[in-house]
CSV table of C-alpha atoms and ligand atoms in Angstrom, one decimal:
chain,number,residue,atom,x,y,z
A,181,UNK,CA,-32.0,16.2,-33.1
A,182,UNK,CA,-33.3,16.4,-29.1
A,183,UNK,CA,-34.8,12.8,-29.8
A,184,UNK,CA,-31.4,11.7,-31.0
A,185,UNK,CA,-29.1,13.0,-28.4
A,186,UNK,CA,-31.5,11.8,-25.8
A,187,UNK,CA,-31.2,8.5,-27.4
A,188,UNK,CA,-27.1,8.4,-27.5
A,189,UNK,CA,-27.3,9.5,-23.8
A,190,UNK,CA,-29.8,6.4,-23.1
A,191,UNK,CA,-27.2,3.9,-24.7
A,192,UNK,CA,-24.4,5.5,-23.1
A,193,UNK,CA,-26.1,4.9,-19.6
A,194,UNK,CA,-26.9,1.5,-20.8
A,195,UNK,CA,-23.5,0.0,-21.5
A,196,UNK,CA,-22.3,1.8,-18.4
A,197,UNK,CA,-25.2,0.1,-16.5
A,198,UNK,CA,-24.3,-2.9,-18.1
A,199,UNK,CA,-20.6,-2.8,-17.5
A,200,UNK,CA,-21.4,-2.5,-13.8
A,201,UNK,CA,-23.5,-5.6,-13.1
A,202,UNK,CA,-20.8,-7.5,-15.0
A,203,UNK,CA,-18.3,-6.3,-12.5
A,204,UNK,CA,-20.7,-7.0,-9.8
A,205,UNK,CA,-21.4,-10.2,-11.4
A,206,UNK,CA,-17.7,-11.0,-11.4
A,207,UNK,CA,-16.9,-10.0,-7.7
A,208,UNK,CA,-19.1,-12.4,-6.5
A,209,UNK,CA,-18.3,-14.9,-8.9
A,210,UNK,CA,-14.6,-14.6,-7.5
A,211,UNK,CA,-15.9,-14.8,-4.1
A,212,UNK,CA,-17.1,-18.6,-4.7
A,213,UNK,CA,-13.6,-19.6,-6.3
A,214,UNK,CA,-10.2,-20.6,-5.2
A,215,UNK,CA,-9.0,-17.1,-4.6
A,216,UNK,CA,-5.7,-17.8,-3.9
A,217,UNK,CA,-4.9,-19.4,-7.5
A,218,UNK,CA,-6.9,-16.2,-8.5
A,219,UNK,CA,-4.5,-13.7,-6.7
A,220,UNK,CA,-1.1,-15.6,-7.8
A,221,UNK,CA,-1.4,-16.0,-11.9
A,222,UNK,CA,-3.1,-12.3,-11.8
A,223,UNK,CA,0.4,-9.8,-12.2
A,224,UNK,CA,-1.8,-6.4,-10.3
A,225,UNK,CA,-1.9,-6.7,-7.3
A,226,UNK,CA,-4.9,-7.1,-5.3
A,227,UNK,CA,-5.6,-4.9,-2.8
A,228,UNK,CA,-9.0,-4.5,-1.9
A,229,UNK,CA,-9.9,-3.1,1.3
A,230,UNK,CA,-10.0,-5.3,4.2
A,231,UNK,CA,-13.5,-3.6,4.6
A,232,UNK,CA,-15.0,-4.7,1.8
A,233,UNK,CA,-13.5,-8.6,2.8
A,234,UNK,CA,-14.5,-8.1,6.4
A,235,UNK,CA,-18.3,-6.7,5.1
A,236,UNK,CA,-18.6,-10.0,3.2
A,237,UNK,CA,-18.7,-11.9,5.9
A,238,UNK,CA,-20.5,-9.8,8.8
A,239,UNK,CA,-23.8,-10.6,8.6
A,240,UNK,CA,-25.0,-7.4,10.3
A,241,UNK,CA,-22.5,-5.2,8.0
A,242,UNK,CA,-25.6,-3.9,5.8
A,243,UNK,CA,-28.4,-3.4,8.5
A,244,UNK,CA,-28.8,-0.9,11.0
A,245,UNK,CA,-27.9,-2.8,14.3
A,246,UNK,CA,-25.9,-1.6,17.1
A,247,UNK,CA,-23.8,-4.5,18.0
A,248,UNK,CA,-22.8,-4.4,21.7
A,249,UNK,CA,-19.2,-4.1,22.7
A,250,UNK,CA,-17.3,-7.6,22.7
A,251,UNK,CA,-16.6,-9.4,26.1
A,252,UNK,CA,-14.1,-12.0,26.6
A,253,UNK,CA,-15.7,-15.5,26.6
A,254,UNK,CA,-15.1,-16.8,30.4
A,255,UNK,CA,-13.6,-20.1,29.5
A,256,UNK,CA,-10.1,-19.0,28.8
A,257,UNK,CA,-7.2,-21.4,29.8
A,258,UNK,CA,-4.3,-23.5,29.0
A,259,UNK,CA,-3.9,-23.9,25.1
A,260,UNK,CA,-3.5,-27.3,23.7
A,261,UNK,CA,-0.6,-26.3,20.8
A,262,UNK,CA,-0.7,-28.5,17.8
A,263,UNK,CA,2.6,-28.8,16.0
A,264,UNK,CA,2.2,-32.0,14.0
A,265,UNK,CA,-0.4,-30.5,11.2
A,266,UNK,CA,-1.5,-32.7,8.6
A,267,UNK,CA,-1.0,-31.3,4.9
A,268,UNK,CA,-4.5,-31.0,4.1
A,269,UNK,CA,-5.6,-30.2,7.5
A,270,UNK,CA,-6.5,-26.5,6.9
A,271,UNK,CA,-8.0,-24.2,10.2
A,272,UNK,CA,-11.9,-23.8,8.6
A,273,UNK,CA,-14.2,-21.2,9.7
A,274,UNK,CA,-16.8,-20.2,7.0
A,275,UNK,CA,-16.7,-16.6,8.0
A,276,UNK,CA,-13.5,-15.7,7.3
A,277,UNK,CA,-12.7,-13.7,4.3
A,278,UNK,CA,-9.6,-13.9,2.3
A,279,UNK,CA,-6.1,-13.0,3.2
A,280,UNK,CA,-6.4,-13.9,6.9
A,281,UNK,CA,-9.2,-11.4,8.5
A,282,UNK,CA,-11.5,-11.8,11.1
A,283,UNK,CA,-13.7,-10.0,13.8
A,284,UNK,CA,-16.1,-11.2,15.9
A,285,UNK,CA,-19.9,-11.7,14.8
A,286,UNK,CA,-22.2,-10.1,17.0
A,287,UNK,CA,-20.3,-7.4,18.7
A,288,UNK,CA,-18.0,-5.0,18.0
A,289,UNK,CA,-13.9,-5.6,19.4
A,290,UNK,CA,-12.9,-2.0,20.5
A,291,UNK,CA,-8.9,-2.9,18.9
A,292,UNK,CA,-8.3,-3.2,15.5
A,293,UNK,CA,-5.1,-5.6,15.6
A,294,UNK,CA,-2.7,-5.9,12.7
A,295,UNK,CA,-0.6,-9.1,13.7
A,296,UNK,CA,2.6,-8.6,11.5
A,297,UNK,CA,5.1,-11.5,11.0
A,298,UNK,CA,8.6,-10.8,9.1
A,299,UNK,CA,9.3,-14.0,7.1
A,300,UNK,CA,11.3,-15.6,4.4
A,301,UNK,CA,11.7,-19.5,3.6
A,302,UNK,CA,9.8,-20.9,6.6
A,303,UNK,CA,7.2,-22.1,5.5
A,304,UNK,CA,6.3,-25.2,7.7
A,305,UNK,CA,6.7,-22.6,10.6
A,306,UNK,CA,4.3,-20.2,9.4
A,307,UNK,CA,1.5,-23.3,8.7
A,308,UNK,CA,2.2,-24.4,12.4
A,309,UNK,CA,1.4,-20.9,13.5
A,310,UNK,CA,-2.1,-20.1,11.1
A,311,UNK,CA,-3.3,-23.9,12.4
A,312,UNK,CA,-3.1,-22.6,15.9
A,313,UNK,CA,-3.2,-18.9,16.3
A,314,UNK,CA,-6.5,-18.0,13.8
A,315,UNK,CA,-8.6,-20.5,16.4
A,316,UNK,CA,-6.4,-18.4,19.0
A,317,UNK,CA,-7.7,-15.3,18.4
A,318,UNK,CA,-10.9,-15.7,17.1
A,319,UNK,CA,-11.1,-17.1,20.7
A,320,UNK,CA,-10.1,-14.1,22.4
A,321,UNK,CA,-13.0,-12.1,20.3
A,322,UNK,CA,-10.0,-10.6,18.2
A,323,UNK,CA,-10.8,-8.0,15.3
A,324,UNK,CA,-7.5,-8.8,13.7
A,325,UNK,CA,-5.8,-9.4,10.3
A,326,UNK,CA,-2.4,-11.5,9.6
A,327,UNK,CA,0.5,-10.2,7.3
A,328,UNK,CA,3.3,-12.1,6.4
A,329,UNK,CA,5.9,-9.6,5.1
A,330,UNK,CA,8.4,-11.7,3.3
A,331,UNK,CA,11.8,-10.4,2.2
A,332,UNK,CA,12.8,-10.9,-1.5
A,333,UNK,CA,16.5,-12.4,-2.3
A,334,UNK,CA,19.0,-13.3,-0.2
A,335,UNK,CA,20.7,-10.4,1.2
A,336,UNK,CA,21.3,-10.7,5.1
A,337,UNK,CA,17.6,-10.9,7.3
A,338,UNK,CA,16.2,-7.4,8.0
A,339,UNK,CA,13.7,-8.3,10.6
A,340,UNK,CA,13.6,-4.9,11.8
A,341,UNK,CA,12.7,-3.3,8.2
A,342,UNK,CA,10.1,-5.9,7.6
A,343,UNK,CA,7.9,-5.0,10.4
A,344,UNK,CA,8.0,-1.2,9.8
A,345,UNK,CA,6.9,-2.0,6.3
A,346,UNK,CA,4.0,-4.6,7.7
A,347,UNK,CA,2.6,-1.2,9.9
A,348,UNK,CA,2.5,0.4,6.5
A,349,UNK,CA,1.4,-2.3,4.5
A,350,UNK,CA,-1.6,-2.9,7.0
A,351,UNK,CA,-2.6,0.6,7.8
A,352,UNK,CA,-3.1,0.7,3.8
A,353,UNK,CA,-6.2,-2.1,4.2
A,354,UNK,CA,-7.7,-1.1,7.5
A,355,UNK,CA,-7.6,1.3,10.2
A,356,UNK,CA,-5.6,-0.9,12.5
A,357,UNK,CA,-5.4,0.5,15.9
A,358,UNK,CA,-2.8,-2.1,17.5
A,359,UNK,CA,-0.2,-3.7,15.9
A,360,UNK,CA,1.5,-6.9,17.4
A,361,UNK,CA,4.8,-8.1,16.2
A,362,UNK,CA,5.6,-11.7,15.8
A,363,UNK,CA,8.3,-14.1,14.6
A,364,UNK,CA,6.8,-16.6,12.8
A,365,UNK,CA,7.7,-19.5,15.2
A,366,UNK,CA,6.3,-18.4,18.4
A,367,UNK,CA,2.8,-19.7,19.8
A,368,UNK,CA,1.3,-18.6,23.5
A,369,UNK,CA,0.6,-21.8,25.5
A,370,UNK,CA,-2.5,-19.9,27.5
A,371,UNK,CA,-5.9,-18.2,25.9
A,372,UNK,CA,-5.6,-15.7,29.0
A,373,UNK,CA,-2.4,-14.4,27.2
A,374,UNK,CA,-4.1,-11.5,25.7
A,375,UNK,CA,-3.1,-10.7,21.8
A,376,UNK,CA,-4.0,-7.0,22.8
A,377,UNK,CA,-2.2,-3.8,23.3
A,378,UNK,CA,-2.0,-1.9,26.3
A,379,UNK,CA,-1.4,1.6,28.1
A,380,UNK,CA,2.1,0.9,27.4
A,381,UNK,CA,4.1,-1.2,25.0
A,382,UNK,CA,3.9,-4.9,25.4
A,383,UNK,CA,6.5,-7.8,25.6
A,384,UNK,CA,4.3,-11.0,25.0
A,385,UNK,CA,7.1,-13.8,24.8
A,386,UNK,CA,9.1,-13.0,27.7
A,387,UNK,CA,8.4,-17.1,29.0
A,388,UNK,CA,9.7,-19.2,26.5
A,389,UNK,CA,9.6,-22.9,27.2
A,390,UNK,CA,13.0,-22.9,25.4
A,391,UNK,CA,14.3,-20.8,28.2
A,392,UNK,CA,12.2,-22.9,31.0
A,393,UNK,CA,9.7,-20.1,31.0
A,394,UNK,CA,12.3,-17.5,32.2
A,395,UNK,CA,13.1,-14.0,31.3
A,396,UNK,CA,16.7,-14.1,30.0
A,397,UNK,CA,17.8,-10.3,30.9
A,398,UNK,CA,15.2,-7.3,32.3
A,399,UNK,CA,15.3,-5.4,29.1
A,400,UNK,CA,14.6,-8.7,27.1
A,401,UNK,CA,12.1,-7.2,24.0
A,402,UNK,CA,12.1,-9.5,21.3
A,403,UNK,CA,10.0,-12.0,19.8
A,404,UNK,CA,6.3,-10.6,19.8
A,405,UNK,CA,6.0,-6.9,20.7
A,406,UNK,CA,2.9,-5.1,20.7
A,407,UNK,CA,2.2,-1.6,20.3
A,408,UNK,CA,-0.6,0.7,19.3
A,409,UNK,CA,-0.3,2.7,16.8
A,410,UNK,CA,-0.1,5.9,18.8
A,411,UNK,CA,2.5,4.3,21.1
A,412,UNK,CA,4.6,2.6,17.6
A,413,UNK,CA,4.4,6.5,15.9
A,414,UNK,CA,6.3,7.4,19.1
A,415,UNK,CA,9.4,5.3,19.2
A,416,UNK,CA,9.3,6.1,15.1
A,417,UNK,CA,8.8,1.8,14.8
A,418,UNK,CA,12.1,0.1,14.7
A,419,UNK,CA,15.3,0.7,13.3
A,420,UNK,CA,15.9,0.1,9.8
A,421,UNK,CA,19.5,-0.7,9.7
A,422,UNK,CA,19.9,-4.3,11.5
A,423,UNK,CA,20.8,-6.6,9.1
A,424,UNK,CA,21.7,-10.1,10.2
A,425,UNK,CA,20.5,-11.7,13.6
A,426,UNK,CA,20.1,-9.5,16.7
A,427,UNK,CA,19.9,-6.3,18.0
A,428,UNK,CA,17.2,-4.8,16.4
A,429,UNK,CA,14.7,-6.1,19.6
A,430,UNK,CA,17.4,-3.9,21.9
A,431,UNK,CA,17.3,-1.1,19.7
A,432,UNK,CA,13.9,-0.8,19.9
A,433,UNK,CA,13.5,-1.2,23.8
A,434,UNK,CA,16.1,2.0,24.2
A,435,UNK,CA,13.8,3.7,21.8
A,436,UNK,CA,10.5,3.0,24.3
A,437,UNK,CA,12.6,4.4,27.1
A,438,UNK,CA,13.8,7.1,25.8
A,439,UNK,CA,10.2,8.3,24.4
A,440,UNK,CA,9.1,8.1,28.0
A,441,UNK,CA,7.7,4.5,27.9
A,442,UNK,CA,7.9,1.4,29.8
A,443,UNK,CA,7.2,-1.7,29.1
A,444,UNK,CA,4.6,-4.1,30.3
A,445,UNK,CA,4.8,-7.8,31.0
A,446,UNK,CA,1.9,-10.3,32.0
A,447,UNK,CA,2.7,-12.4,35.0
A,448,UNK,CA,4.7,-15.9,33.7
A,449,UNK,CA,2.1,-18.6,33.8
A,450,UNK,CA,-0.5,-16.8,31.5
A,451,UNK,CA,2.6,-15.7,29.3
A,452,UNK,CA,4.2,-19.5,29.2
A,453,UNK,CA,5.2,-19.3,25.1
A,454,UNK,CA,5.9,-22.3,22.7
A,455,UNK,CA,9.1,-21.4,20.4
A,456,UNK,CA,9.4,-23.7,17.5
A,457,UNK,CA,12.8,-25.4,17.7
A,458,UNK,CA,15.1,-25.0,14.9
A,459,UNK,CA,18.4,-24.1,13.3
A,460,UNK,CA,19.6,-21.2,12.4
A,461,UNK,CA,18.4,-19.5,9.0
A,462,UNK,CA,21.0,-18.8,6.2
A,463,UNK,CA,21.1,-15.2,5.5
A,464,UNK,CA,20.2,-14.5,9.0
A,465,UNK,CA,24.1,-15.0,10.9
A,466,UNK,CA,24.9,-12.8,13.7
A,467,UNK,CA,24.9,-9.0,13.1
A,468,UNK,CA,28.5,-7.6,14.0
A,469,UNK,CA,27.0,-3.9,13.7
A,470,UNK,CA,24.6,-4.2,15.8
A,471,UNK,CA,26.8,-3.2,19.3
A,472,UNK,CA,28.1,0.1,17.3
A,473,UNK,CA,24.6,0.8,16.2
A,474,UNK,CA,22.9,0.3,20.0
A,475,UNK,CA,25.1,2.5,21.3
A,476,UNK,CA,23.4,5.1,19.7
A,477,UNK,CA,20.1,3.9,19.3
A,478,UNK,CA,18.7,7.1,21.3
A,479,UNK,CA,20.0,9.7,19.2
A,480,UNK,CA,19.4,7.9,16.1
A,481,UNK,CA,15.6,6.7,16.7
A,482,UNK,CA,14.3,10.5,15.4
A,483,UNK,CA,15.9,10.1,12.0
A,484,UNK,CA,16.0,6.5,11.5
A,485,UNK,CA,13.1,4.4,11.6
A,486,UNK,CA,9.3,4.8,9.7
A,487,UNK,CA,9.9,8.4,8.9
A,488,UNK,CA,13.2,7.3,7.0
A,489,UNK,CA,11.7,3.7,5.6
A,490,UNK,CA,12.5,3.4,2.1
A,491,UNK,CA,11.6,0.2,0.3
A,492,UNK,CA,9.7,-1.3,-3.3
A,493,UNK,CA,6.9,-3.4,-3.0
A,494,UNK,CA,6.5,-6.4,-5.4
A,495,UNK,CA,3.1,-8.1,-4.9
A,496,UNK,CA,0.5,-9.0,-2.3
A,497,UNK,CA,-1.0,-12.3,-2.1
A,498,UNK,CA,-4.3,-13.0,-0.7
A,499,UNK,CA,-4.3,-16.1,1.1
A,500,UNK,CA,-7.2,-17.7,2.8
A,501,UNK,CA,-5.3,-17.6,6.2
A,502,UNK,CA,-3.0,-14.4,6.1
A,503,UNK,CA,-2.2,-12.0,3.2
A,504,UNK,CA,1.2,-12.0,2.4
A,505,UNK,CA,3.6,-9.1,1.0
A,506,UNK,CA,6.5,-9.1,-1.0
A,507,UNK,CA,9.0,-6.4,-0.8
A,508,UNK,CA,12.3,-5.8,-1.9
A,509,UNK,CA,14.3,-3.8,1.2
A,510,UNK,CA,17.3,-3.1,-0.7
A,511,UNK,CA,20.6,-3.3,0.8
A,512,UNK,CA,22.4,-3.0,4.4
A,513,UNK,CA,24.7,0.6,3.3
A,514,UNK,CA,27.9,-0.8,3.3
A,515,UNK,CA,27.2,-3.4,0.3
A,516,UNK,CA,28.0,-2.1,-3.2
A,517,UNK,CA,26.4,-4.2,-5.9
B,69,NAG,C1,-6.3,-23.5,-4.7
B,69,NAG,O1,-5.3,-23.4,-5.7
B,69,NAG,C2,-4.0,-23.8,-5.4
B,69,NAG,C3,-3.1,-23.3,-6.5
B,69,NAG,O2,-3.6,-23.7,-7.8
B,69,NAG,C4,-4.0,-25.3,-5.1
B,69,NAG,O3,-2.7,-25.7,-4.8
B,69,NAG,C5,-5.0,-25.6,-4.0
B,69,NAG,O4,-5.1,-27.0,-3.8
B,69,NAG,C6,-6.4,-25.0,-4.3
B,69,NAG,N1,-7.2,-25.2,-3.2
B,69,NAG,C7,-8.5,-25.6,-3.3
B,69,NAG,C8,-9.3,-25.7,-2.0
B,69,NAG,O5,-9.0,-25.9,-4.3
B,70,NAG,C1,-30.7,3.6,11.7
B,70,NAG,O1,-30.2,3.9,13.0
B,70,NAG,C2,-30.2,5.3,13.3
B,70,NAG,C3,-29.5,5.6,14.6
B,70,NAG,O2,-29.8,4.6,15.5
B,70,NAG,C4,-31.7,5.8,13.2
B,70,NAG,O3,-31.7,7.2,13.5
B,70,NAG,C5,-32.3,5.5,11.9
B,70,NAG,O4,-33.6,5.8,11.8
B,70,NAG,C6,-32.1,4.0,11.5
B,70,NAG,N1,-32.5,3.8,10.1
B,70,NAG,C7,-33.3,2.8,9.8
B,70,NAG,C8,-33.6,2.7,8.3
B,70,NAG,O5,-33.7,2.0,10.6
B,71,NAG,C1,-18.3,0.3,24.3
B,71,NAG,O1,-17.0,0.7,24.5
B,71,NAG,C2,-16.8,2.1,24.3
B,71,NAG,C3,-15.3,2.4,24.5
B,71,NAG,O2,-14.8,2.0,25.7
B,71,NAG,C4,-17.7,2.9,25.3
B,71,NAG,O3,-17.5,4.3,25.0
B,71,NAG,C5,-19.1,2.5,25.0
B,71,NAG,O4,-19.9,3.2,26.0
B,71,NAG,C6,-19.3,1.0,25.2
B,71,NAG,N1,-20.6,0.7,24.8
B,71,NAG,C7,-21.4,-0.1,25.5
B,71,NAG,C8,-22.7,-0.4,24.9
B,71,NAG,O5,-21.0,-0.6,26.6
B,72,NAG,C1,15.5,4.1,-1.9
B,72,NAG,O1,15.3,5.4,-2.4
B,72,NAG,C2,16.1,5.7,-3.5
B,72,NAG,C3,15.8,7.1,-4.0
B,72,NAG,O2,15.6,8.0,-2.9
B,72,NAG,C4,16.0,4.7,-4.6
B,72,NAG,O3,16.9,5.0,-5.6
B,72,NAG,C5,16.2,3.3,-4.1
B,72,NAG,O4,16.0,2.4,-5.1
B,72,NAG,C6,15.3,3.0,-2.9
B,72,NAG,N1,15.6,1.7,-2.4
B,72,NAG,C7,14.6,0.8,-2.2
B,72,NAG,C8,15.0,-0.5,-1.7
B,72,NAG,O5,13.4,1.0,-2.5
C-alpha cells in the first residue's frame, strides 16, 4: 500500500511538473510572436504585471547588481518633431516590452511615470505621438509606461473620467509614483521639458505654438498635467461629471488650490509645445454644464472625483507601443436610456 501511494504522489508531482514547463514553455514562446494579434483574438484579458514585462527586458533584473541612480544625459535640446510618419515606420528599440514600457538600462529612474492619454477615434494622432514621444522619453532616462484609455460608444467625451480611470488602471500594473496627463495631440518641442513630476503639480503645455507659445489665462491647466500620486490622491483626481468639451482642466485647477497647492510652470522656451492641428471631434461639442458645475468645484472635489469613480472595464490591449484600455463610463446623469 506505502509503495503505491508513494507512487500516485510521484505521478501527481509529475504532471504538475510537467504542466509547468509547458506554461513556461509557452510564455516564452509568446514572447517571440506578434503579441498584439495574440492579445486581440484572445477574449481574457491580459494583464500581466508590468514587472514581469519590464524584467524581460532588464538585463540586470535577475543578478545581484546595484544599479546607480539615473542622471540626465547632458545633450538635451530642441526636439526635431516628426509629424509626417510613414505607415510602416514603427519607433524600434529591442528592449522594450509589450504594451508601451520602458526604464532605463543601467540605472535605476527614482519616478515611476504612468503617462495616461484619454482617447477615442484618433488614431493617426496617437501614432504621431508613440513615433515621437517613446524616443522622447527614453531620452530623458524615463521609467515610464503609456495608456491609452479609450471610451466605448458615442455618448458625449468624458475626458475628465478617462484619466481618473487610466490612474487606476496603471496603479493595477505597476507602482507608478507620477502620473502625467496628456491629450493625445500634444508633443514638447524641447528634451529639457522634463516629463517629470514635481513638489507641486505640473502644467506642461502652457506654450502652445497654436497660441504663439503664450499662456492664454493664469489659471490655464489643461492639456498635459502632471501629478504624483500623493499630490493626485489629494485633489481626489478630476471631476467625473464633465461631459462634452471644457471645463474639466478648470475644475481641476480650483481643486489644486483649494487642497493647498500651486501650480508649477517651466519657463516658455524649454516648455515651447507642438499641438496637432485639427477639427473638432464629434461627441466632444462644448459642455453647457460646465459653468454651473465650476462654480462649485470646491465643495464638490471631496465627494466627487476617484473616491466616487464608477465605471466597467471591457478589455486591455497590449500593444508593442502603449497598452490600451477599454472602458465603458456610462452616462452623463441627466440622460435616460
Ligand atoms: C501583427 O499582427 C497584426 C494583426 O494581425 C498585423 O496587422 C501586423 O502587421 C502584425 N505585425 C507584425 C510585425 O507582424
Ligand atoms: C546580493 O547582495 C546582497 C546585498 O548587497 C549581499 O548581501 C548578498 O550576499 C548578495 N548575494 C549574492 C548571491 O551575491
Ligand atoms: C539615489 O537616490 C536616492 C533618493 O534620492 C538616494 O537616497 C540615494 O542615496 C541615491 N543613491 C546614490 C547611489 O546616489
Ligand atoms: C455604476 O454603479 C452602479 C451600481 O452602483 C451600476 O448599476 C452601474 O452600471 C455602474 N455604471 C457603470 C458605468 O459602471
Amino acid at each position: 500500500m506505502g509503495y503505491q501511494n508513494s507512487f500516485k504522489v510521484f505521478l501527481c508531482l509529475s504532471v504538475i511538473f510537467l504542466f509547468s514547463m509547458k506554461i513556461m514553455v509557452l510564455e516564452k514562446y509568446f514572447e517571440k510572436i506578434n503579441f498584439t494579434a495574440f492579445s486581440i483574438h484572445t477574449t481574457k484579458p491580459i494583464r500581466k504585471g508590468a514587472h514581469y514585462w519590464f524584467s524581460q527586458t532588464n538585463k540586470h533584473a535577475n543578478k545581484n547588481i546595484t544599479l546607480p541612480n539615473c542622471t540626465l544625459p547632458p545633450d538635451l535640446g530642441p526636439y526635431n518633431i516628426q509629424l509626417n510618419v510613414p505607415l510602416d515606420n514603427e519607433f524600434k528599440n529591442e528592449r522594450m516590452s509589450f504594451g508601451g514600457h520602458n526604464k532605463p538600462e543601467n540605472c535605476i529612474a527614482l519616478q515611476k511615470i504612468a503617462i495616461v492619454i484619454p482617447f477615442r477615434n484618433r488614431e493617426s494622432h496617437l501614432k504621431i505621438w508613440l513615433h515621437n514621444m517613446h524616443p522622447f522619453l527614453q531620452k530623458q532616462q524615463a521609467d515610464y509606461g503609456i495608456y491609452v484609455i479609450e471610451q466605448h460608444g458615442n455618448l458625449p467625451f468624458n475626458r475628465a473620467k478617462l484619466l481618473n480611470i487610466g490612474y487606476k488602471e496603471a496603479l493595477k500594473e505597476y507602482d507608478y509614483n507620477c502620473f502625467i496627463f496628456s491629450d493625445v495631440d500634444i508633443i514638447p518641442m524641447d528634451q529639457r521639458n522634463l516629463y517629470r513630476c514635481s513638489t507641486n503639480p505640473k502644467h506642461m503645455a502652457h506654450a502652445l505654438d497654436k497660441f504663439n507659445f503664450r499662456l492664454l489665462y493664469a489659471t490655464l491647466f489643461g492639456g498635459v498635467v502632471a501629478f504624483t500620486k500623493e499630490q493626485f490622491l489629494k485633489v481626489n483626481g478630476f471631476s467625473n461629471l464633465f461631459w462634452g468639451w471644457g471645463g474639466e482642466d478648470d475644475d481641476l485647477y480650483k481643486r489644486v488650490i483649494t487642497a493647498g497647492m500651486q501650480i508649477e510652470r517651466m519657463n516658455n522656451i524649454i516648455s515651447k509645445t507642438k499641438a496637432i492641428p485639427h477639427k473638432r471631434d464629434p461627441g466632444n461639442e462644448d459642455n453647457p454644464k460646465s459653468e454651473p458645475l465650476l462654480e462649485k468645484a470646491a465643495r464638490r472635489m471631496y465627494t466627487d472625483g476617484l473616491n466616487s469613480l464608477n465605471y466597467t472595464f471591457i478589455r486591455v490591449m497590449k500593444h508593442r507601443l502603449y497598452t490600451k484600455v477599454l472602458v465603458d463610463i456610462g452616462k452623463p446623469e441627466n440622460i435616460e436610456q
